[in-house]
Coordinates of C-alpha atoms and ligand atoms in Angstrom, one line a residue:
Chain A
M1 CA 56.4 1.8 -5.6
R2 CA 57.4 -1.5 -6.5
C3 CA 55.6 -4.7 -6.4
E4 CA 57.3 -7.6 -4.3
K5 CA 58.5 -10.0 -6.7
S6 CA 56.4 -12.8 -5.9
G7 CA 52.8 -14.0 -7.2
R8 CA 54.0 -17.0 -9.3
I9 CA 50.6 -18.8 -10.4
E10 CA 50.8 -22.1 -11.5
V11 CA 47.9 -24.0 -13.1
S12 CA 48.0 -27.4 -14.2
N13 CA 45.5 -29.5 -16.0
L14 CA 42.5 -27.0 -15.5
C15 CA 39.2 -28.2 -17.0
K16 CA 36.1 -26.1 -17.3
R17 CA 32.8 -26.7 -18.9
F18 CA 29.6 -24.7 -19.2
H19 CA 25.8 -26.1 -19.3
K20 CA 23.5 -24.5 -21.2
A21 CA 19.6 -25.7 -20.9
G22 CA 18.8 -27.8 -24.0
K23 CA 22.4 -27.7 -25.3
D24 CA 25.4 -30.0 -25.0
P25 CA 27.8 -28.7 -22.7
L26 CA 30.6 -26.6 -23.9
Q27 CA 34.1 -27.7 -22.9
V28 CA 35.7 -24.2 -22.4
L29 CA 39.0 -25.1 -21.2
Q30 CA 40.5 -28.7 -21.3
N31 CA 43.7 -29.6 -19.8
C32 CA 45.0 -26.2 -19.6
T33 CA 48.4 -25.7 -18.1
L34 CA 50.6 -22.6 -17.6
T35 CA 52.5 -20.7 -15.3
I36 CA 52.2 -17.1 -14.6
E37 CA 55.8 -15.6 -14.1
P38 CA 56.6 -13.3 -11.1
G39 CA 57.4 -9.8 -11.9
K40 CA 56.8 -10.3 -15.8
L41 CA 54.1 -9.4 -17.9
N42 CA 52.5 -12.1 -19.3
V43 CA 50.0 -11.7 -22.1
L44 CA 47.2 -14.1 -22.9
I45 CA 46.2 -14.1 -26.5
G46 CA 43.6 -16.1 -28.4
P47 CA 40.4 -15.3 -30.6
S48 CA 37.4 -14.1 -29.5
G49 CA 35.4 -16.8 -27.6
C50 CA 38.2 -19.2 -26.6
G51 CA 37.7 -18.8 -22.8
K52 CA 40.3 -16.3 -21.7
S53 CA 37.6 -14.4 -19.5
T54 CA 36.7 -17.8 -18.2
L55 CA 40.4 -18.5 -17.2
A56 CA 40.9 -15.1 -15.7
N57 CA 37.7 -15.4 -13.6
I58 CA 38.8 -18.8 -12.2
L59 CA 42.2 -17.2 -11.5
A60 CA 40.6 -14.4 -9.9
G61 CA 38.5 -16.6 -7.6
Y62 CA 35.0 -15.7 -9.2
D63 CA 34.5 -19.1 -10.8
S64 CA 35.6 -22.4 -9.9
P65 CA 37.1 -25.0 -12.3
D66 CA 35.6 -28.6 -12.7
S67 CA 39.0 -29.9 -12.2
G68 CA 42.5 -29.2 -12.0
E69 CA 45.0 -27.2 -9.7
I70 CA 46.1 -23.9 -9.1
T71 CA 49.0 -22.6 -6.5
I72 CA 50.1 -19.1 -6.1
D73 CA 53.7 -19.0 -4.8
G74 CA 53.2 -22.5 -3.9
S75 CA 49.8 -22.7 -1.8
P76 CA 46.6 -23.7 -3.4
L77 CA 44.5 -20.9 -4.6
K78 CA 40.9 -20.5 -2.6
G79 CA 38.5 -18.0 -3.7
P80 CA 38.6 -14.1 -4.4
G81 CA 41.5 -12.4 -2.6
T82 CA 43.2 -9.0 -2.6
D83 CA 46.5 -10.9 -3.8
R84 CA 44.9 -10.9 -7.1
L85 CA 43.0 -8.2 -8.5
M86 CA 41.2 -8.2 -11.8
V87 CA 40.6 -5.1 -14.0
F88 CA 37.6 -6.1 -16.3
Q89 CA 36.9 -5.9 -19.7
E90 CA 34.1 -3.3 -19.2
T91 CA 34.4 -0.6 -16.8
A92 CA 33.5 -1.7 -13.1
L93 CA 33.9 1.6 -11.5
W94 CA 31.3 2.3 -8.9
P95 CA 29.7 5.0 -10.8
W96 CA 28.2 6.5 -7.2
M97 CA 31.6 7.1 -5.9
T98 CA 34.1 9.6 -6.8
V99 CA 37.2 8.6 -8.4
M100 CA 39.0 8.9 -5.0
E101 CA 36.2 7.1 -3.2
N102 CA 36.7 4.3 -5.6
V103 CA 40.5 4.2 -5.3
I104 CA 40.3 4.0 -1.4
F105 CA 37.3 1.9 -1.0
G106 CA 40.0 -1.5 -0.6
P107 CA 42.3 -0.3 1.8
T108 CA 39.4 1.2 3.9
V109 CA 37.0 -1.6 3.9
R110 CA 39.8 -3.8 5.0
G111 CA 40.4 -1.3 7.9
E112 CA 44.0 -1.2 6.9
M113 CA 44.3 2.4 6.5
S114 CA 42.7 5.4 7.9
K115 CA 40.8 7.5 5.5
K116 CA 43.5 10.1 6.0
E117 CA 46.4 7.6 4.9
A118 CA 44.3 6.2 2.1
R119 CA 43.6 9.6 0.6
E120 CA 47.3 10.4 0.8
E121 CA 48.4 7.4 -0.8
A122 CA 45.4 7.3 -3.3
T123 CA 46.9 10.9 -4.4
R124 CA 50.0 9.5 -5.1
I125 CA 48.9 6.8 -6.9
L126 CA 46.3 9.1 -9.0
E127 CA 49.4 11.1 -9.9
L128 CA 51.1 8.2 -11.5
V129 CA 48.1 7.0 -13.6
G130 CA 47.6 11.0 -14.5
L131 CA 44.6 11.6 -12.8
Q132 CA 45.2 14.0 -10.0
D133 CA 43.0 16.5 -11.3
F134 CA 40.2 14.4 -11.6
K135 CA 40.0 13.0 -8.2
D136 CA 36.7 14.5 -7.4
K137 CA 35.1 13.8 -10.6
Y138 CA 32.3 10.9 -10.8
P139 CA 33.3 8.0 -13.1
A140 CA 30.8 9.5 -15.7
Q141 CA 32.7 12.6 -16.1
L142 CA 35.7 10.7 -17.1
S143 CA 36.6 9.6 -20.9
G144 CA 36.8 5.9 -21.7
G145 CA 40.7 5.8 -21.2
M146 CA 40.7 7.6 -17.7
Q147 CA 38.1 5.5 -16.6
R148 CA 40.5 2.6 -17.4
R149 CA 43.2 4.6 -15.5
A150 CA 41.0 4.9 -12.6
E151 CA 40.6 1.2 -12.3
L152 CA 44.2 0.7 -12.7
A153 CA 44.6 3.0 -9.5
R154 CA 42.0 1.2 -7.8
A155 CA 44.0 -2.0 -8.2
L156 CA 47.4 -0.6 -7.7
I157 CA 46.7 0.8 -4.0
N158 CA 46.3 -2.5 -2.6
R159 CA 49.6 -3.5 -3.6
P160 CA 48.3 -7.2 -5.3
K161 CA 50.7 -9.8 -6.1
V162 CA 49.3 -10.2 -9.4
M163 CA 47.2 -8.3 -11.3
I164 CA 44.8 -9.7 -13.8
M165 CA 43.7 -7.3 -16.7
D166 CA 40.9 -8.9 -19.2
E167 CA 41.2 -6.6 -22.3
P168 CA 41.4 -3.5 -20.5
F169 CA 41.6 -1.4 -23.6
R170 CA 39.0 -3.2 -25.2
G171 CA 36.3 -0.4 -26.9
L172 CA 38.6 2.5 -26.7
D173 CA 39.4 4.1 -30.1
D174 CA 42.7 3.5 -31.5
L175 CA 44.5 6.6 -30.4
T176 CA 43.4 6.4 -26.7
R177 CA 44.2 2.7 -26.9
E178 CA 47.8 3.4 -28.0
L179 CA 48.4 6.3 -25.5
M180 CA 46.8 3.5 -22.9
Q181 CA 49.5 1.1 -23.6
E182 CA 52.2 3.5 -23.4
Y183 CA 50.9 4.7 -20.0
Y184 CA 50.5 1.4 -18.7
L185 CA 53.9 0.1 -20.0
K186 CA 55.3 3.0 -18.2
I187 CA 53.4 1.9 -15.0
F188 CA 54.6 -1.6 -15.3
E189 CA 58.0 -0.9 -15.8
K190 CA 57.9 1.2 -12.6
T191 CA 56.1 -1.5 -10.5
N192 CA 56.9 -4.8 -12.0
C193 CA 53.9 -6.2 -10.8
T194 CA 53.3 -9.8 -11.8
T195 CA 50.6 -9.4 -14.4
L196 CA 48.2 -11.5 -16.6
F197 CA 47.2 -9.3 -19.6
I198 CA 44.7 -10.6 -21.5
T199 CA 43.9 -9.1 -25.3
T200 CA 43.0 -10.2 -28.7
E201 CA 45.3 -7.8 -30.2
L202 CA 48.6 -9.3 -31.7
E203 CA 50.4 -5.9 -31.8
E204 CA 49.1 -4.8 -28.3
A205 CA 50.4 -8.2 -26.8
I206 CA 53.8 -8.2 -28.3
F207 CA 54.3 -4.3 -27.6
L208 CA 53.6 -4.9 -23.6
A209 CA 54.7 -8.5 -23.3
D210 CA 57.7 -10.2 -21.8
R211 CA 56.0 -13.5 -22.7
I212 CA 53.0 -14.5 -24.8
L213 CA 50.7 -17.2 -24.3
I214 CA 48.8 -18.2 -27.2
M215 CA 45.6 -20.2 -26.5
T216 CA 43.9 -22.7 -28.6
F217 CA 40.1 -21.9 -29.6
L218 CA 37.9 -24.2 -28.0
P219 CA 38.6 -26.5 -25.7
G220 CA 41.1 -23.8 -24.7
R221 CA 44.9 -24.8 -23.6
I222 CA 47.8 -23.1 -23.9
K223 CA 49.1 -23.8 -27.5
T224 CA 52.6 -22.3 -27.3
I225 CA 54.8 -19.5 -25.6
I226 CA 56.6 -17.1 -27.2
D227 CA 59.2 -15.0 -25.2
V228 CA 59.6 -11.2 -26.2
D229 CA 63.0 -10.1 -25.5
L230 CA 62.5 -6.6 -26.9
P231 CA 64.3 -4.0 -24.7
R232 CA 62.6 -2.3 -21.9
P233 CA 62.0 0.5 -21.4
R234 CA 60.1 0.2 -24.5
N235 CA 58.5 3.2 -26.8
Y236 CA 57.1 2.8 -30.2
H237 CA 60.3 2.6 -32.0
V238 CA 60.1 -1.3 -31.2
L239 CA 57.1 -1.4 -33.3
T240 CA 59.5 -1.0 -36.3
S241 CA 62.3 -3.5 -35.4
K242 CA 63.0 -6.3 -37.4
K243 CA 62.7 -8.7 -34.2
Y244 CA 59.1 -7.2 -33.5
L245 CA 58.1 -8.5 -37.4
Q246 CA 59.8 -11.7 -36.8
I247 CA 57.7 -12.1 -33.3
K248 CA 54.8 -11.0 -35.1
A249 CA 55.2 -13.4 -38.2
E250 CA 55.9 -16.4 -35.6
A251 CA 52.6 -15.6 -33.7
L252 CA 50.4 -14.9 -36.3
E253 CA 51.3 -18.3 -37.8
Y254 CA 49.7 -19.8 -34.5
L255 CA 46.9 -17.4 -34.1
I256 CA 45.8 -18.0 -37.7
E257 CA 45.8 -21.6 -37.3
E258 CA 43.3 -21.3 -34.4
G259 CA 41.3 -18.4 -36.0
R260 CA 40.8 -20.8 -38.8
K261 CA 39.3 -23.2 -36.6
C262 CA 37.1 -20.5 -35.3
F263 CA 35.8 -19.5 -38.8
G264 CA 35.9 -23.3 -40.2
E265 CA 37.3 -22.4 -43.7
D266 CA 40.5 -22.7 -45.2
C267 CA 41.7 -18.6 -45.4
N268 CA 44.2 -18.5 -48.2
I269 CA 44.0 -14.6 -47.0
A270 CA 45.8 -15.5 -43.8
N271 CA 48.5 -17.4 -45.3
T272 CA 49.2 -14.5 -47.8
M273 CA 49.4 -12.1 -44.8
V274 CA 52.0 -14.3 -42.7
D275 CA 54.0 -14.7 -45.8
E276 CA 53.7 -10.9 -46.5
F277 CA 55.1 -10.3 -42.8
R278 CA 58.0 -12.6 -42.9
R279 CA 59.0 -11.0 -46.3
Q280 CA 59.0 -7.6 -44.3
A281 CA 60.7 -8.9 -41.3
D282 CA 63.5 -10.2 -43.8
N283 CA 63.8 -7.4 -45.6
R284 CA 64.7 -5.3 -42.7
H285 CA 68.4 -6.6 -42.7
Chain B
M1 CA 36.7 47.6 -33.1
S2 CA 38.1 48.2 -29.7
K3 CA 34.6 47.5 -28.4
T4 CA 34.9 43.9 -29.6
N5 CA 37.8 43.5 -28.1
I6 CA 37.1 44.3 -25.0
S7 CA 34.1 42.1 -25.0
K8 CA 36.3 39.1 -26.1
D9 CA 38.9 39.9 -23.2
N10 CA 35.5 39.6 -21.1
S11 CA 34.3 36.3 -22.0
V12 CA 37.8 34.8 -21.7
A13 CA 37.9 36.0 -18.0
N14 CA 34.3 34.9 -17.6
M15 CA 35.7 31.4 -18.4
F16 CA 37.9 31.4 -15.4
V17 CA 35.6 33.7 -12.8
K18 CA 32.4 32.3 -11.8
K19 CA 29.9 34.3 -13.5
E20 CA 27.7 36.8 -11.1
I21 CA 24.5 37.3 -12.8
S22 CA 21.7 39.0 -10.7
F23 CA 19.1 37.2 -9.0
G24 CA 16.5 39.4 -11.5
K25 CA 18.8 38.3 -14.7
R26 CA 18.7 34.4 -13.5
L27 CA 14.9 34.4 -12.6
Q28 CA 14.2 36.1 -16.0
K29 CA 16.3 33.3 -17.6
K30 CA 14.6 30.6 -15.9
L31 CA 11.1 31.7 -16.5
F32 CA 11.6 32.9 -20.2
N33 CA 13.0 30.1 -21.8
R34 CA 11.6 28.2 -24.7
T35 CA 9.7 25.2 -23.3
N36 CA 8.2 27.7 -20.6
I37 CA 6.8 29.8 -23.4
N38 CA 5.9 27.1 -25.8
G39 CA 4.0 25.7 -22.5
T40 CA 2.2 28.9 -22.0
I41 CA 1.1 29.2 -25.2
A42 CA -0.1 25.6 -25.2
I43 CA -2.1 26.2 -21.9
L44 CA -3.8 29.5 -23.3
G45 CA -4.4 27.9 -26.3
F46 CA -6.3 25.1 -24.6
F47 CA -8.4 27.5 -22.6
L48 CA -9.2 29.5 -25.9
I49 CA -10.7 26.4 -27.5
W50 CA -12.6 25.4 -24.4
H51 CA -14.1 28.4 -24.2
L52 CA -15.1 28.9 -28.1
L53 CA -16.2 25.4 -27.7
V54 CA -18.8 26.3 -25.0
V55 CA -19.5 30.0 -26.6
L56 CA -20.2 28.1 -30.0
R57 CA -22.7 25.7 -28.0
M58 CA -21.2 22.5 -29.3
P59 CA -23.8 19.7 -28.3
F60 CA -21.1 17.6 -26.3
M61 CA -20.3 20.7 -24.2
K62 CA -23.7 21.2 -22.9
H63 CA -23.1 20.7 -19.1
I64 CA -19.6 22.5 -19.4
P65 CA -19.2 26.1 -18.2
T66 CA -16.9 28.4 -19.6
P67 CA -13.1 28.8 -18.6
V68 CA -14.6 32.3 -17.2
T69 CA -17.2 30.9 -14.9
V70 CA -14.8 28.2 -13.7
L71 CA -12.2 31.0 -13.0
E72 CA -14.9 32.7 -11.2
T73 CA -15.5 29.7 -9.0
F74 CA -12.1 29.2 -8.3
I75 CA -11.6 32.7 -7.2
N76 CA -14.5 32.3 -4.9
L77 CA -13.5 28.8 -3.5
V78 CA -9.8 30.0 -3.0
T79 CA -11.4 32.5 -0.7
K80 CA -13.3 29.9 1.3
K81 CA -11.5 27.6 4.0
V82 CA -13.3 24.6 3.0
Y83 CA -11.1 24.5 -0.1
W84 CA -7.7 24.6 1.6
V85 CA -8.9 22.2 4.3
S86 CA -9.8 19.8 1.5
L87 CA -6.8 20.5 -0.1
W88 CA -4.8 19.7 3.0
F89 CA -6.7 16.6 4.1
S90 CA -6.0 14.9 0.7
T91 CA -2.1 15.9 0.9
K92 CA -2.0 14.7 4.3
R93 CA -3.1 11.4 3.2
V94 CA -1.1 11.2 0.1
F95 CA 1.8 12.0 2.3
Y96 CA 1.3 9.6 5.3
G97 CA 0.5 6.9 2.3
F98 CA 3.4 7.6 0.2
V99 CA 5.8 7.8 3.2
A100 CA 4.5 4.8 4.9
A101 CA 5.2 2.9 1.5
Q102 CA 8.6 4.2 1.2
V103 CA 9.5 3.1 4.6
L104 CA 8.2 -0.4 4.5
G105 CA 8.7 -0.9 0.7
I106 CA 12.3 0.1 0.3
P107 CA 13.5 -2.2 2.9
L108 CA 11.3 -5.0 2.0
G109 CA 12.5 -4.6 -1.9
L110 CA 16.1 -4.5 -0.6
A111 CA 15.6 -7.4 1.5
M112 CA 14.1 -9.4 -1.3
G113 CA 16.9 -8.7 -3.2
W114 CA 19.6 -9.4 -0.9
S115 CA 18.7 -12.8 0.2
R116 CA 17.3 -15.4 -2.4
K117 CA 15.6 -17.4 0.6
F118 CA 13.6 -14.2 1.8
K119 CA 12.4 -13.6 -1.4
Y120 CA 11.3 -17.2 -2.2
L121 CA 9.6 -16.8 1.0
S122 CA 7.7 -13.7 0.6
F123 CA 7.4 -13.5 -3.3
P124 CA 4.4 -15.8 -3.7
V125 CA 2.3 -14.0 -1.2
F126 CA 3.3 -10.7 -2.7
E127 CA 2.5 -11.5 -6.0
V128 CA -1.2 -12.8 -5.2
L129 CA -1.8 -9.5 -3.3
R130 CA 0.0 -7.4 -6.1
P131 CA -3.0 -7.6 -8.7
I132 CA -5.7 -6.4 -6.0
P133 CA -6.3 -3.1 -6.9
P134 CA -6.0 -0.5 -4.4
L135 CA -9.8 0.4 -4.2
A136 CA -11.1 -3.3 -4.1
W137 CA -9.1 -2.6 -0.4
V138 CA -11.7 0.0 0.5
P139 CA -14.2 -2.2 2.2
V140 CA -11.7 -4.4 4.1
S141 CA -9.8 -1.3 5.0
I142 CA -13.0 0.7 6.6
L143 CA -13.8 -2.5 8.3
F144 CA -10.2 -3.1 9.6
W145 CA -8.9 0.5 10.6
P146 CA -10.8 2.6 13.4
T147 CA -10.7 5.8 11.5
N148 CA -11.4 7.0 8.6
E149 CA -8.4 8.9 8.1
L150 CA -6.4 5.6 8.6
S151 CA -8.3 3.5 6.2
I152 CA -7.8 6.0 3.4
A153 CA -4.4 6.7 4.2
F154 CA -3.9 2.9 4.1
I155 CA -5.4 2.7 0.7
T156 CA -3.1 5.1 -0.8
F157 CA -0.3 3.1 1.1
I158 CA -1.3 0.1 -0.7
G159 CA -1.4 1.9 -4.3
A160 CA 2.2 3.0 -3.8
F161 CA 3.7 0.0 -1.7
F162 CA 3.8 -2.5 -4.3
T163 CA 5.3 -0.4 -7.0
I164 CA 8.1 0.7 -4.8
V165 CA 8.9 -2.9 -3.6
L166 CA 9.0 -4.3 -7.3
N167 CA 11.3 -1.5 -8.4
V168 CA 13.7 -2.0 -5.7
L169 CA 13.8 -5.7 -6.2
R170 CA 14.3 -5.1 -9.9
G171 CA 17.3 -2.6 -9.2
V172 CA 18.9 -4.9 -6.6
S173 CA 18.9 -7.8 -9.1
S174 CA 20.3 -5.8 -12.1
I175 CA 23.2 -4.4 -10.6
D176 CA 26.2 -5.7 -12.8
K177 CA 28.0 -8.6 -11.2
E178 CA 31.3 -6.9 -11.7
L179 CA 30.4 -4.2 -9.3
Y180 CA 29.9 -6.9 -6.6
R181 CA 32.9 -8.8 -7.6
S182 CA 35.2 -6.0 -7.5
A183 CA 34.2 -5.1 -4.4
L184 CA 34.4 -8.8 -3.2
S185 CA 37.7 -9.1 -4.0
L186 CA 39.0 -6.0 -2.5
G187 CA 38.1 -7.5 0.8
A188 CA 34.6 -5.7 1.4
K189 CA 32.5 -7.5 4.1
P190 CA 28.7 -8.0 3.7
Q191 CA 27.7 -5.0 5.7
H192 CA 30.3 -2.9 3.1
I193 CA 28.5 -4.5 0.2
F194 CA 25.4 -3.7 1.3
R195 CA 25.9 -0.3 2.4
K196 CA 28.4 1.2 -0.4
I197 CA 27.2 -1.0 -3.3
I198 CA 23.9 -2.5 -3.1
L199 CA 22.2 0.6 -1.6
P200 CA 23.5 3.4 -4.0
A201 CA 23.2 1.1 -6.9
S202 CA 19.5 0.7 -6.4
I203 CA 18.7 4.2 -5.8
P204 CA 18.0 5.0 -9.3
S205 CA 15.1 2.1 -9.3
I206 CA 14.0 3.5 -5.9
A207 CA 13.7 7.1 -7.4
T208 CA 11.8 5.7 -10.2
G209 CA 9.4 3.6 -7.7
M210 CA 8.9 7.2 -6.1
M211 CA 7.9 8.6 -9.1
V212 CA 5.3 6.3 -10.3
G213 CA 4.4 5.6 -6.8
I214 CA 3.4 9.5 -6.0
G215 CA 1.3 9.5 -9.3
I216 CA -0.6 6.5 -7.9
T217 CA -1.2 7.5 -4.6
W218 CA -3.0 10.8 -6.2
N219 CA -5.0 8.7 -8.0
V220 CA -5.8 6.4 -5.3
V221 CA -6.6 9.3 -2.8
I222 CA -9.1 11.1 -5.1
A223 CA -11.0 7.8 -5.7
A224 CA -10.9 6.4 -2.2
E225 CA -12.6 9.6 -1.1
M226 CA -15.0 9.7 -3.4
I227 CA -15.9 6.3 -2.1
A228 CA -15.4 6.6 1.7
G229 CA -14.1 10.0 2.7
D230 CA -15.3 13.2 4.2
K231 CA -13.2 16.1 3.7
G232 CA -10.5 15.8 0.7
I233 CA -10.4 17.5 -2.4
G234 CA -12.0 14.5 -3.9
R235 CA -14.9 14.9 -1.8
L236 CA -15.2 18.3 -2.8
T237 CA -15.1 17.2 -6.3
W238 CA -17.8 14.4 -5.9
E239 CA -20.1 16.8 -3.7
G240 CA -19.9 19.2 -6.5
Y241 CA -21.3 16.5 -8.7
L242 CA -23.9 15.7 -6.5
A243 CA -25.2 19.2 -6.3
G244 CA -24.9 19.8 -9.9
D245 CA -22.1 22.2 -9.7
T246 CA -20.1 21.7 -12.6
P247 CA -17.5 24.5 -12.2
T248 CA -17.0 23.3 -8.7
I249 CA -16.1 19.9 -10.3
I250 CA -13.8 21.3 -12.9
V251 CA -11.8 23.4 -9.9
G252 CA -11.5 20.2 -8.3
M253 CA -10.2 18.4 -11.1
I254 CA -7.8 21.3 -12.0
S255 CA -6.5 21.6 -8.3
I256 CA -6.1 17.5 -8.2
G257 CA -4.0 17.8 -11.5
F258 CA -1.8 20.9 -9.9
A259 CA -1.3 19.0 -6.5
G260 CA -0.3 15.8 -8.8
W261 CA 2.0 18.0 -10.4
L262 CA 3.4 19.7 -7.6
S263 CA 4.4 16.6 -5.7
S264 CA 6.0 15.0 -8.7
G265 CA 7.9 17.8 -8.7
I266 CA 9.1 17.6 -5.1
V267 CA 9.7 13.9 -5.7
K268 CA 11.9 14.6 -8.6
I269 CA 13.8 17.1 -6.8
I270 CA 14.4 14.8 -3.8
S271 CA 15.4 12.0 -6.2
D272 CA 17.9 14.1 -7.9
R273 CA 19.4 15.1 -4.6
M274 CA 19.8 11.3 -3.7
M275 CA 22.0 10.8 -6.8
P276 CA 24.4 13.4 -7.5
W277 CA 26.6 11.4 -9.6
R278 CA 23.7 11.4 -12.3
K279 CA 23.8 15.0 -12.5
L280 CA 27.1 15.8 -14.6
F281 CA 29.2 18.8 -14.8
Ligands
ATP1 N1 28.4 -18.2 -17.6 C1 28.5 -18.9 -18.8 N2 27.7 -19.8 -19.3 C2 27.6 -20.8 -20.1 N3 28.7 -20.4 -21.3 C3 29.6 -19.4 -21.0 C4 29.6 -18.7 -19.7 N4 30.8 -18.0 -19.5 C5 31.4 -18.2 -21.2 N5 30.4 -18.9 -21.9 C6 31.1 -19.6 -23.1 O1 32.3 -19.9 -23.0 C7 33.0 -19.7 -24.1 C8 34.3 -18.8 -23.5 O2 34.0 -17.4 -22.9 P1 34.8 -16.4 -22.8 O3 34.0 -15.1 -21.9 O4 35.9 -17.1 -21.4 O5 35.6 -16.1 -23.9 P2 36.9 -14.8 -24.1 O6 37.9 -15.7 -24.7 O7 37.0 -14.0 -22.9 O8 36.2 -14.1 -25.4 P3 36.4 -12.5 -25.9 O9 37.6 -12.2 -26.1 O10 35.4 -12.2 -26.6 O11 36.0 -11.8 -24.4 C9 32.2 -18.6 -25.0 O12 31.6 -19.4 -26.1 C10 31.0 -18.4 -23.9 O13 29.9 -18.4 -24.9
MG2 MG1 36.6 -12.2 -22.7

């Protein structure tokens, strides 16, 4: 199961502000320009509250920008659609449907597949995410990690051009999170589905990404892009490689700059941390 | 030594084989668990204290008969047709009022939650009518409806109606927007959203509305019967009062309590059936 190599999203000069009663309007995105490269795992990282979810909601078509242009494979983007599917920060499986019913929802409501065909396809995909034995369970009977995988399956069955994943592993414990990252990486390397993956964790970002887009703290735009040319298929060994530490030190420098804006004080600890990472990276060779 | 081994093996096997326990054993387990035993002790204690208070001639218990007298009256009443007819009439009134309230209230609540326009249109009227207590409807109801049965059923209906509408409305409006959004982006059309998302998502609040509603209908039916009814367990109790027959009053009260408890149980079973996803493992 491979996605077609399409789904290039180009965003230019996107602006979005929120109005709150009795407060100054909040400019969340300002002249935000970026490209989501097809067939790649694009990771968006930035401090909490910088507007990542806002951007994701706009890309998924749930929210509309105040100004700016978005195109997908050259044509302007309008409204929600099956070409871009989102996996949410909190689980959004429908609790009254079994895993199987959740997964076949998309193709059956669109009338693309009969129930039987959809079930067969779903069985294949559930195997891919390792949930074949849980297909008749309700979401509440699954662990957090399984729920995320079920959600992934529910999106994958529709063969979207672009997957938008808004901090899909947030709130999982460390061990489950690491397992999920490995799992997800395997799926991505099998499907090569164009992905925008949002996270606040640098380790996660580097481990998964082909390219990392670092976002500034309010107003949000892309501060810089770091290409991660660690070899694929990846496993946890890359986490100790010199290259990994170099990328980490580079990214940290940008992130800490933004983090500082967020806390509004100069943090010496942060500087020491960056130095330490650099030293570690240099010592490797 | 060998004995423990065998039982261990059995317990392992039991994990895989569906346990086959005899019906008698299951019933025994169901009846004699901790809650039931404690409950029985509490109820027995209640009757004992009641009995002692009367026997010891406490001043505030002057008009109250002992549980034994009540039991005698109860046995006497149970063998009479009028008791069962009364119960039957009240149950019927509760049933009609309750069912009508669900049948009209659930769609109304759903519609109000679904369409903002409809909500703005209907909610003001609703909010003006809602605070009127069901019993204040008695006179109008008697004038309006041709038969006594209908007017009492109508009053019970009023009691449950507003609760169910409000609960359903609250249920619909508190559905997570992610649940809509993911359905929308998967290409669901409004009819799918309604049938597969909104309807099941509001079942828990429908269930709550039903639970509260059944309690209210029993409250209301008894009061309405005392004011306006003939027949009915509420009427029986009231006539006991008019005749100065305290044991009958108490038997009536206990019967009402029991009937209310039983119908709540039935509603609970129905609502659990409506949401199998809530019952885990
Ligand atoms: N509907 C809204 N109305 C008003 N303000 C909003 C709304 N949605 C988001 N915001 C504000 O916009 C800012 C960015 O929010 P957003 O959810 O995009 O952040 P985020 O980067 O996804 O954060 P996190 O990592 O915590 O999920 C926040 O300050 C938030 O309070
Ligand atoms: Mg977010």
